[in-house]
Amino acid sequence: ITIRGKQTPPVLRIKVLYNLSRRIHFHTKKSTDKRTMKISQLLRSVEAAKSRIPSIKFRGGQQGQNNQGRPGGSQGSGSKQSSGSGQIYEDFQLPQRFKRQLIDAREIDAINSGGAY
């Protein structure tokens, strides 16, 4: 859509089409105007997207919230915070069963071939 010789952004296009739909009656079952049908399909999909509620509920809340209300300030500080429970091991202190195992030549060939044997 071009308004006053300028190309309009997609959000404005949707608003213009939405306002046009208020003036067009979609109640007729047989509409021969393909443009009207496309506009009505677009508007139905926009309305469906507006009314959509996400099915996933995140436990952390909204991501746009700031950290000022939390005790302890921001998470980006240089000090290391620990939960106080359990023992912390460095990688060189790990027990043998948790250490990384070496990769043999057969596994290297499988990785290099893309997983095909």
CSV table of C-alpha atoms in Angstrom, one decimal, residues 28-93:
chain,number,residue,atom,x,y,z
A,28,THR,CA,-22.7,-12.6,1.6
A,29,LYS,CA,-21.9,-16.2,0.9
A,30,LYS,CA,-21.0,-15.8,-2.8
A,31,SER,CA,-18.5,-13.0,-3.2
A,32,THR,CA,-17.0,-12.8,-6.7
A,33,ASP,CA,-14.4,-10.1,-5.7
A,34,LYS,CA,-11.2,-12.0,-5.0
A,35,ARG,CA,-9.6,-9.0,-3.5
A,36,THR,CA,-12.4,-8.8,-0.9
A,37,MET,CA,-12.0,-12.4,-0.1
A,38,LYS,CA,-8.3,-12.1,0.4
A,39,ILE,CA,-8.8,-9.1,2.7
A,40,SER,CA,-11.3,-11.0,4.7
A,41,GLN,CA,-9.0,-14.0,5.1
A,42,LEU,CA,-6.2,-11.7,6.1
A,43,LEU,CA,-8.3,-10.0,8.7
A,44,ARG,CA,-9.5,-13.2,10.1
A,45,SER,CA,-5.9,-14.4,10.6
A,46,VAL,CA,-5.0,-11.1,12.2
A,47,GLU,CA,-8.0,-11.3,14.6
A,48,ALA,CA,-7.0,-14.9,15.4
A,49,ALA,CA,-3.4,-13.8,16.2
A,50,LYS,CA,-4.7,-11.0,18.4
A,51,SER,CA,-6.9,-13.3,20.5
A,52,ARG,CA,-4.2,-16.0,20.8
A,53,ILE,CA,-3.1,-16.9,24.3
A,54,PRO,CA,0.2,-18.7,24.6
A,55,SER,CA,-0.2,-22.3,26.0
A,56,ILE,CA,3.3,-22.2,27.7
A,57,LYS,CA,3.4,-20.5,31.1
A,58,PHE,CA,7.0,-19.5,32.1
A,59,ARG,CA,7.8,-19.7,35.7
A,60,GLY,CA,10.1,-16.7,35.7
A,61,GLY,CA,7.5,-14.1,34.8
A,62,GLN,CA,7.8,-11.5,32.1
A,63,GLN,CA,11.2,-10.9,30.6
A,64,GLY,CA,10.8,-7.2,30.4
A,65,GLN,CA,10.7,-6.8,34.1
A,66,ASN,CA,13.8,-5.2,35.7
A,67,ASN,CA,15.8,-6.6,38.6
A,68,GLN,CA,15.6,-3.6,40.9
A,69,GLY,CA,12.8,-5.1,43.0
A,70,ARG,CA,14.9,-8.2,43.8
A,71,PRO,CA,17.1,-8.3,46.8
A,72,GLY,CA,20.8,-8.4,46.0
A,73,GLY,CA,20.7,-6.0,43.0
A,74,SER,CA,21.5,-7.1,39.5
A,75,GLN,CA,22.8,-10.5,38.4
A,76,GLY,CA,25.6,-9.0,36.3
A,77,SER,CA,27.8,-8.2,39.2
A,78,GLY,CA,31.3,-9.6,39.4
A,79,SER,CA,30.8,-11.4,42.7
A,80,LYS,CA,30.0,-15.2,42.5
A,81,GLN,CA,26.8,-16.2,44.3
A,82,SER,CA,26.3,-19.7,45.6
A,83,SER,CA,23.2,-21.4,46.9
A,84,GLY,CA,25.0,-22.7,50.0
A,85,SER,CA,23.8,-26.3,49.5
A,86,GLY,CA,26.1,-29.0,48.3
A,87,GLN,CA,29.8,-28.9,47.4
A,88,ILE,CA,31.3,-27.2,44.4
A,89,TYR,CA,33.9,-29.1,42.3
A,90,GLU,CA,36.3,-27.7,39.8
A,91,ASP,CA,36.8,-29.7,36.6
A,92,PHE,CA,40.1,-31.1,37.8
A,93,GLN,CA,38.5,-32.2,41.1
